[in-house]
Tab-separated table of C-alpha atoms in Angstrom:
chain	number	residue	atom	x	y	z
U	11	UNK	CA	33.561	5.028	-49.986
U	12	UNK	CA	31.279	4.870	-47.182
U	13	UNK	CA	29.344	2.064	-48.146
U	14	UNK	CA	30.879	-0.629	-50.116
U	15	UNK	CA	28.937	-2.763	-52.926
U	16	UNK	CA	30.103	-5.901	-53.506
U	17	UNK	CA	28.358	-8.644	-55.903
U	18	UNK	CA	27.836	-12.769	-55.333
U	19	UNK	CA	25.828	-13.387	-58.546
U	20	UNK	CA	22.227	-12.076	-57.919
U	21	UNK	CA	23.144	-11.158	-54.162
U	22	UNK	CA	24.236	-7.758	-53.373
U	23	UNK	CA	26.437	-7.135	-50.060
U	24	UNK	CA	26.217	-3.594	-48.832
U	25	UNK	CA	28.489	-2.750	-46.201
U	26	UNK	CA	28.604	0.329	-44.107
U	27	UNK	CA	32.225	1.485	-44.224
U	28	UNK	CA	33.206	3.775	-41.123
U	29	UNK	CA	34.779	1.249	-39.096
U	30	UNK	CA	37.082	3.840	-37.131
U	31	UNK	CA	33.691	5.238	-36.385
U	32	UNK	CA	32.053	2.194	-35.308
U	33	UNK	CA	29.990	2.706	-38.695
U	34	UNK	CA	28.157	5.298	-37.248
U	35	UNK	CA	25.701	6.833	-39.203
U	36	UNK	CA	26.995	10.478	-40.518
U	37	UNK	CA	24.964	12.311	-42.890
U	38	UNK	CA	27.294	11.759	-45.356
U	39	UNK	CA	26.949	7.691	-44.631
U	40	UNK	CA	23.315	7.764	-44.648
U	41	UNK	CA	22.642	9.845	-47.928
U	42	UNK	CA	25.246	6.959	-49.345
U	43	UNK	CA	23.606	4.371	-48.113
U	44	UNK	CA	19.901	5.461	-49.585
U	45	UNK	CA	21.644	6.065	-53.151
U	46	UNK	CA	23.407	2.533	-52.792
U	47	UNK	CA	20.019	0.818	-51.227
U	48	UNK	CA	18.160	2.595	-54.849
U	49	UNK	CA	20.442	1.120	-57.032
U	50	UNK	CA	19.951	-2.352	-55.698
U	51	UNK	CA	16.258	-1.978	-56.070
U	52	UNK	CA	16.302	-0.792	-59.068
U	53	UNK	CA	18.933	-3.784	-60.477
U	54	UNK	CA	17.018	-6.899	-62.301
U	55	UNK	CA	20.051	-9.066	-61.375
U	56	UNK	CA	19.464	-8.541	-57.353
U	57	UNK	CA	17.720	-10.391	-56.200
U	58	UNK	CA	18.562	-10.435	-52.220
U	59	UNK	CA	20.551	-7.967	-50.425
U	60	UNK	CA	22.727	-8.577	-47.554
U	61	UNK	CA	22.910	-4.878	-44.684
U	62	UNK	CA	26.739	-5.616	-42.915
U	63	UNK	CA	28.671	-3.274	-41.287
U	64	UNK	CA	33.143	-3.384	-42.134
U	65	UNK	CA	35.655	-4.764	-39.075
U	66	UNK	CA	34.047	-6.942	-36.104
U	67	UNK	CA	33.527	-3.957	-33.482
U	68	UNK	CA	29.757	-2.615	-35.174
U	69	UNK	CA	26.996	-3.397	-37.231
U	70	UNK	CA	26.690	0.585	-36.301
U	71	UNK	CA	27.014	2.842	-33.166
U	72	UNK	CA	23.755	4.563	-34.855
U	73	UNK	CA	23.914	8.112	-35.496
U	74	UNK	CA	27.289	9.589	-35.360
U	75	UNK	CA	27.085	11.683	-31.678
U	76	UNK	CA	30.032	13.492	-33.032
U	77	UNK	CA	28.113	15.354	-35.657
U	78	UNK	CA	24.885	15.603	-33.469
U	79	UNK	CA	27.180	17.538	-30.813
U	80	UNK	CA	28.626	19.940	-32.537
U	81	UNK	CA	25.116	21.329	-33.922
U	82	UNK	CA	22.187	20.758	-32.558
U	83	UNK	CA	20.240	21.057	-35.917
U	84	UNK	CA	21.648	17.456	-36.483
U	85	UNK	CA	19.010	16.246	-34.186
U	86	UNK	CA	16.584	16.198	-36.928
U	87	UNK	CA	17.951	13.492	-38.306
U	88	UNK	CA	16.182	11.595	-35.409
U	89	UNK	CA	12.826	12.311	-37.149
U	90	UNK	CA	13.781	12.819	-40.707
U	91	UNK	CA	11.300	10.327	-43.063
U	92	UNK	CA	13.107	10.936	-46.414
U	93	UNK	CA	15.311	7.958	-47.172
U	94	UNK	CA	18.419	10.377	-47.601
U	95	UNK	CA	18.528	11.228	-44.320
U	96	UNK	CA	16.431	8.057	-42.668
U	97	UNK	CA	18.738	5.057	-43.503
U	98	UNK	CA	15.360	3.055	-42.044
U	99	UNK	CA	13.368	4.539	-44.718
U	100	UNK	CA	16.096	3.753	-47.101
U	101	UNK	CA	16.440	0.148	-46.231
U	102	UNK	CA	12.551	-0.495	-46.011
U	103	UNK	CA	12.245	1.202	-49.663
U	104	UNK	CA	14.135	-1.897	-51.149
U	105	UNK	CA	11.206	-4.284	-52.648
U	106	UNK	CA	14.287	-6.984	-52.209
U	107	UNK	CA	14.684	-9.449	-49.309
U	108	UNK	CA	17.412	-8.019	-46.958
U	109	UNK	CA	19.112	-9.676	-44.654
U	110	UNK	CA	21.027	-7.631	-41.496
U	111	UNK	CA	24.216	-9.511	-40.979
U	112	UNK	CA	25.267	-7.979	-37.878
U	113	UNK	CA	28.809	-8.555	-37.021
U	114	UNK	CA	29.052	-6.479	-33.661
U	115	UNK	CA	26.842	-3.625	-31.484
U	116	UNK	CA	23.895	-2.342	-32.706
U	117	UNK	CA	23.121	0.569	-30.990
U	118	UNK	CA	20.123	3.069	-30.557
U	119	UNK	CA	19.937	4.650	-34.318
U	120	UNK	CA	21.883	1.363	-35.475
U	121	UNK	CA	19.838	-1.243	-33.694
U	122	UNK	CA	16.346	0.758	-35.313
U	123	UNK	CA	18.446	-0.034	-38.689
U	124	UNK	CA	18.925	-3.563	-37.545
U	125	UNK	CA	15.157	-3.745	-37.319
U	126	UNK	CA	14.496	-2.189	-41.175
U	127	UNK	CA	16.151	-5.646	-42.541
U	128	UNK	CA	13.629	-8.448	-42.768
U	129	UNK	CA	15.773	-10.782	-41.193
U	130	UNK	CA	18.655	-10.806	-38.546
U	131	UNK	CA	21.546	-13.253	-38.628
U	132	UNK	CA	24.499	-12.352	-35.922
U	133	UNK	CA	27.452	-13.258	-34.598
U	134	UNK	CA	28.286	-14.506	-31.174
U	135	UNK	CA	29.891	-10.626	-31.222
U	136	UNK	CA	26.930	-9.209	-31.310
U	137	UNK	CA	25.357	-7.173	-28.939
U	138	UNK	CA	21.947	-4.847	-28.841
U	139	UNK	CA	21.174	-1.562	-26.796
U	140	UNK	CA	18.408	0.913	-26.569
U	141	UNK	CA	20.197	4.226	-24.922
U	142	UNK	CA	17.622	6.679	-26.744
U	143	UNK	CA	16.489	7.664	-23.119
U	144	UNK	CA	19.768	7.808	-21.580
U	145	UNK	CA	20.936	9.965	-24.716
U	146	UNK	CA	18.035	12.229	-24.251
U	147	UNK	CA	16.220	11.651	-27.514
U	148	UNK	CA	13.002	9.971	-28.619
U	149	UNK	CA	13.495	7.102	-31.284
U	150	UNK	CA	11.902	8.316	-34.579
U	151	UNK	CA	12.805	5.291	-36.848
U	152	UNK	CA	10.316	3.063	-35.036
U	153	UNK	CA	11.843	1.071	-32.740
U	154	UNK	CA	9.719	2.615	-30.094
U	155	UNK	CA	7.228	0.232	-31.788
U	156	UNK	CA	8.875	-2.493	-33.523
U	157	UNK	CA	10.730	-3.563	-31.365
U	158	UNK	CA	7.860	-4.826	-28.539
U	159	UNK	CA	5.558	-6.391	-31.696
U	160	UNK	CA	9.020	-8.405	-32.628
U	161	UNK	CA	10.229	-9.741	-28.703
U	162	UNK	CA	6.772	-8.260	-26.550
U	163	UNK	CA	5.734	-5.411	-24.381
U	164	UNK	CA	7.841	-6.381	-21.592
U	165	UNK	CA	11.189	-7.253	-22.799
U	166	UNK	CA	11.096	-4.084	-24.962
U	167	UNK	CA	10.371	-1.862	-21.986
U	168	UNK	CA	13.285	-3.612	-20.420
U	169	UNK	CA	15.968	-2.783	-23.118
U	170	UNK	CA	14.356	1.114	-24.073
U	171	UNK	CA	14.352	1.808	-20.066
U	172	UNK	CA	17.217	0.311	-19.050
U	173	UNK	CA	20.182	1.131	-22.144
U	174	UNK	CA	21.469	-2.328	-21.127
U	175	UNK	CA	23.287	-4.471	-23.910
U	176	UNK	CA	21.646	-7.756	-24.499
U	177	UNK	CA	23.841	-10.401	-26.057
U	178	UNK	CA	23.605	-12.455	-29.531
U	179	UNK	CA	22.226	-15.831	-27.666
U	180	UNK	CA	19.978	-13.606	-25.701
U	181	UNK	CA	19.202	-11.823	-28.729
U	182	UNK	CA	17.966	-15.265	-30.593
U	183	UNK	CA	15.985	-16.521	-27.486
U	184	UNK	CA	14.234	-13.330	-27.559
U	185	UNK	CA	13.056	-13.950	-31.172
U	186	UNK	CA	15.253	-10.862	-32.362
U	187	UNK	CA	17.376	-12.571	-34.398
U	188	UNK	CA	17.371	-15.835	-36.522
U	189	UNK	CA	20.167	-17.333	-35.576
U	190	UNK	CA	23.486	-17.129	-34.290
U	191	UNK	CA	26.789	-18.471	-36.129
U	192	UNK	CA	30.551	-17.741	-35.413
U	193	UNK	CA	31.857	-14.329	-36.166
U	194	UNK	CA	33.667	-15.774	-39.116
U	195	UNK	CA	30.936	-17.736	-40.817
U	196	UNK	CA	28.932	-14.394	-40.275
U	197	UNK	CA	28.611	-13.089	-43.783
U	198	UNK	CA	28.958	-16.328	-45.525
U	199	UNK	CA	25.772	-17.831	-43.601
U	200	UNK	CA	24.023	-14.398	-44.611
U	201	UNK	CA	24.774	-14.879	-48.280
U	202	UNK	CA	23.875	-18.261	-48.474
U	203	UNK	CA	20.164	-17.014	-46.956
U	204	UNK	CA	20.115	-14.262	-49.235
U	205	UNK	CA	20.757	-16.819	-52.049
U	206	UNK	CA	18.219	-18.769	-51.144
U	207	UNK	CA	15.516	-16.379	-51.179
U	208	UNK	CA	17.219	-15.020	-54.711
U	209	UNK	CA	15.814	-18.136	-55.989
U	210	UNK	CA	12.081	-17.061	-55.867
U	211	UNK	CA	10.713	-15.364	-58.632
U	212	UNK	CA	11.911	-11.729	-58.298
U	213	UNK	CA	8.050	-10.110	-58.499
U	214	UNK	CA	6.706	-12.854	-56.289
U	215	UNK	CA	9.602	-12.125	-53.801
U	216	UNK	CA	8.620	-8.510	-53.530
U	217	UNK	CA	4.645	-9.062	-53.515
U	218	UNK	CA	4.893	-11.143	-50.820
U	219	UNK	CA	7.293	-9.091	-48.679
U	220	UNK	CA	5.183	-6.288	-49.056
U	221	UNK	CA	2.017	-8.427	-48.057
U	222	UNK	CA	3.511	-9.806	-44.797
U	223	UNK	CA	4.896	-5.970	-44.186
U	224	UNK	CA	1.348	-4.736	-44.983
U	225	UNK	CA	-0.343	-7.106	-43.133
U	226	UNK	CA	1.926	-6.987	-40.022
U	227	UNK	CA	0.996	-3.307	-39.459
U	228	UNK	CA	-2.642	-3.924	-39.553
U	229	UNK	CA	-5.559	-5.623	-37.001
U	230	UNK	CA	-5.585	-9.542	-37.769
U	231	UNK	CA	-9.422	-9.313	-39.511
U	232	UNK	CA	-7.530	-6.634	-41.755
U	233	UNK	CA	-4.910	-8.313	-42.292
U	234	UNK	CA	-6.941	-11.223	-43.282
U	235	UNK	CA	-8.366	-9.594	-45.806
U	236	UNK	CA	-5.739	-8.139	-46.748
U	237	UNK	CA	-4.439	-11.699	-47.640
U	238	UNK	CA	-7.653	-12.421	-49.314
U	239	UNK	CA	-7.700	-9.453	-52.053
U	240	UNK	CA	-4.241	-9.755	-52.896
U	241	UNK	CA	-4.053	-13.136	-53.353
U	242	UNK	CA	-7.313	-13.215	-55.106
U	243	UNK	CA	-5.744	-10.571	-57.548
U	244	UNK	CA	-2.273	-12.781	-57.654
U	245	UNK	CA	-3.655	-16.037	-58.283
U	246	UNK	CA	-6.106	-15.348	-60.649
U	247	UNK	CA	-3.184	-15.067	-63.296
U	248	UNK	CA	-1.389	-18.253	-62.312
U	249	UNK	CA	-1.402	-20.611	-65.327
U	250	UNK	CA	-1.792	-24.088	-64.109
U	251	UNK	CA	1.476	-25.516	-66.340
U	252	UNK	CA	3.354	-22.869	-64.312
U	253	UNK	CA	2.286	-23.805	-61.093
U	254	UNK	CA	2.887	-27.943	-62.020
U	255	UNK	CA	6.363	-26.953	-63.211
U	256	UNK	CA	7.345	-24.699	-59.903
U	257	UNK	CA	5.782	-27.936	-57.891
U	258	UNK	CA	8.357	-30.059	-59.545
U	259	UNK	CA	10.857	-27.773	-59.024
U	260	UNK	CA	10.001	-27.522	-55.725
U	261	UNK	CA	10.032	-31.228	-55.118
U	262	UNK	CA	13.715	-31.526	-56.737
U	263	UNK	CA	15.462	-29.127	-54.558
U	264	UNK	CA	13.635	-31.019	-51.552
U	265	UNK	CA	15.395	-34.266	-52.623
U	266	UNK	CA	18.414	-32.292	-53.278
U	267	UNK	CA	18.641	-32.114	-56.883
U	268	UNK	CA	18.421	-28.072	-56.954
């Protein structure tokens, strides 16, 4: 298998298995991984999914250079949207909170894959690199862009013009990541996240994912608005019994008791 599925009650762990490979991201690997990522959505008992990558070397190496090399027809995989081919496309396409775990380097195709999880947790292994330029080839997975809205203009330019490896503590300073934990309390940090946020009520989880996604991509007055018609739309089916009984709920776990 090149990507494993493994279950912790209502969190799923998905981990890209090519470790000889530094996980990197073969055709084969990515059409796997948008199946896998589709049957997680598409599960009622996930509620959270955790992105890792197998062994301590890679998160991924990106897209396998290998197979790129030896036909240069590959290179459309670069700009490929569909989510068999785009393992971006196939991670953003989960409604589910997922959580990159990322256990080693995270490089050009792998680090725009790092960026499709909506939040990063690595190791003190971890490293990030840009080399699209120094490869030759233009991101088409949106790092171009993400990547200076997440850690600004100038840092960004720094990595995508440079190829240089920034570090896990450099990483978190920069605001990549969320944190930073040792290499072996990696996953088990990630999962505990993940079940946190597998708490939430599974179609609030997912509307408001999509509203902070939504509203991220758009102008602030936009995205204001934005905020204002869905939640109009949202709330205005709230019973007022439910909301009382999610307070208390709320309140419990706050003192512990949940």
């Amino acid at each position: 298998m090149l990507v494993n599925l493994d279950r912790h009650g209502a969190v799923a762990v998905v981990t890209l298995n090519r470790p000889e490979a530094m996980n990197a991201l073969s055709a084969a690997l990515r059409l796997e991984l948008a199946r896998t990522m589709c049957e997680v959505d598409a599960d009622d008992g996930v509620r959270a999914v955790v992105l890792t990558g197998a062994g301590q070397r890679a998160f991924t190496a990106g897209l396998d250079l290998k197979e790129l090399g030896a036909d240069t027809s590959n290179l459309g995989a670069a700009n490929a949207q569909d989510a068999d081919r785009n393992p971006v496309k196939a991670v953003e396409q989960c409604r589910k909170p997922v959580i990159g775990a990322i256990n080693g380097v995270a490089i050009t195709g792998g680090f725009e894959l790092a960026l499709a999880c909506d939040v990063l947790i690595a190791s003190e292994n971890a490293r990030f690199a840009d080399t699209h330029a120094r490869v030759g080839i233009i991101p088409g997975w949106g790092l171009s862009q993400k990547l200076s809205r997440m850690i600004g203009i100038s840092r960004a330019k720094e990595l995508s013009l440079t190829g240089n490896f920034i570090g896990a503590e450099q990483a978190h300073a920069w605001g990549l990541v969320n944190r930073v934990v040792p290499a072996d309390e990696l996953l088990p940090a990630a999962i505990a996240l993940a079940q946190d946020m597998a708490t939430i009520e599974p179609d609030m989880a997912s509307t408001y994912k999509r509203l902070i996604d939504e509203g991220y991509a758009l102008p602030m007055g936009e995205a204001l608005a934005l905020e204002t018609r869905v939640s109009a739309e949202r709330n205005g089916t709230v019973r007022a019994d439910e909301v009382e009984a999610r307070r208390r709920a709320v309140m419990d776990r706050g003192r512990g008791q949940a």
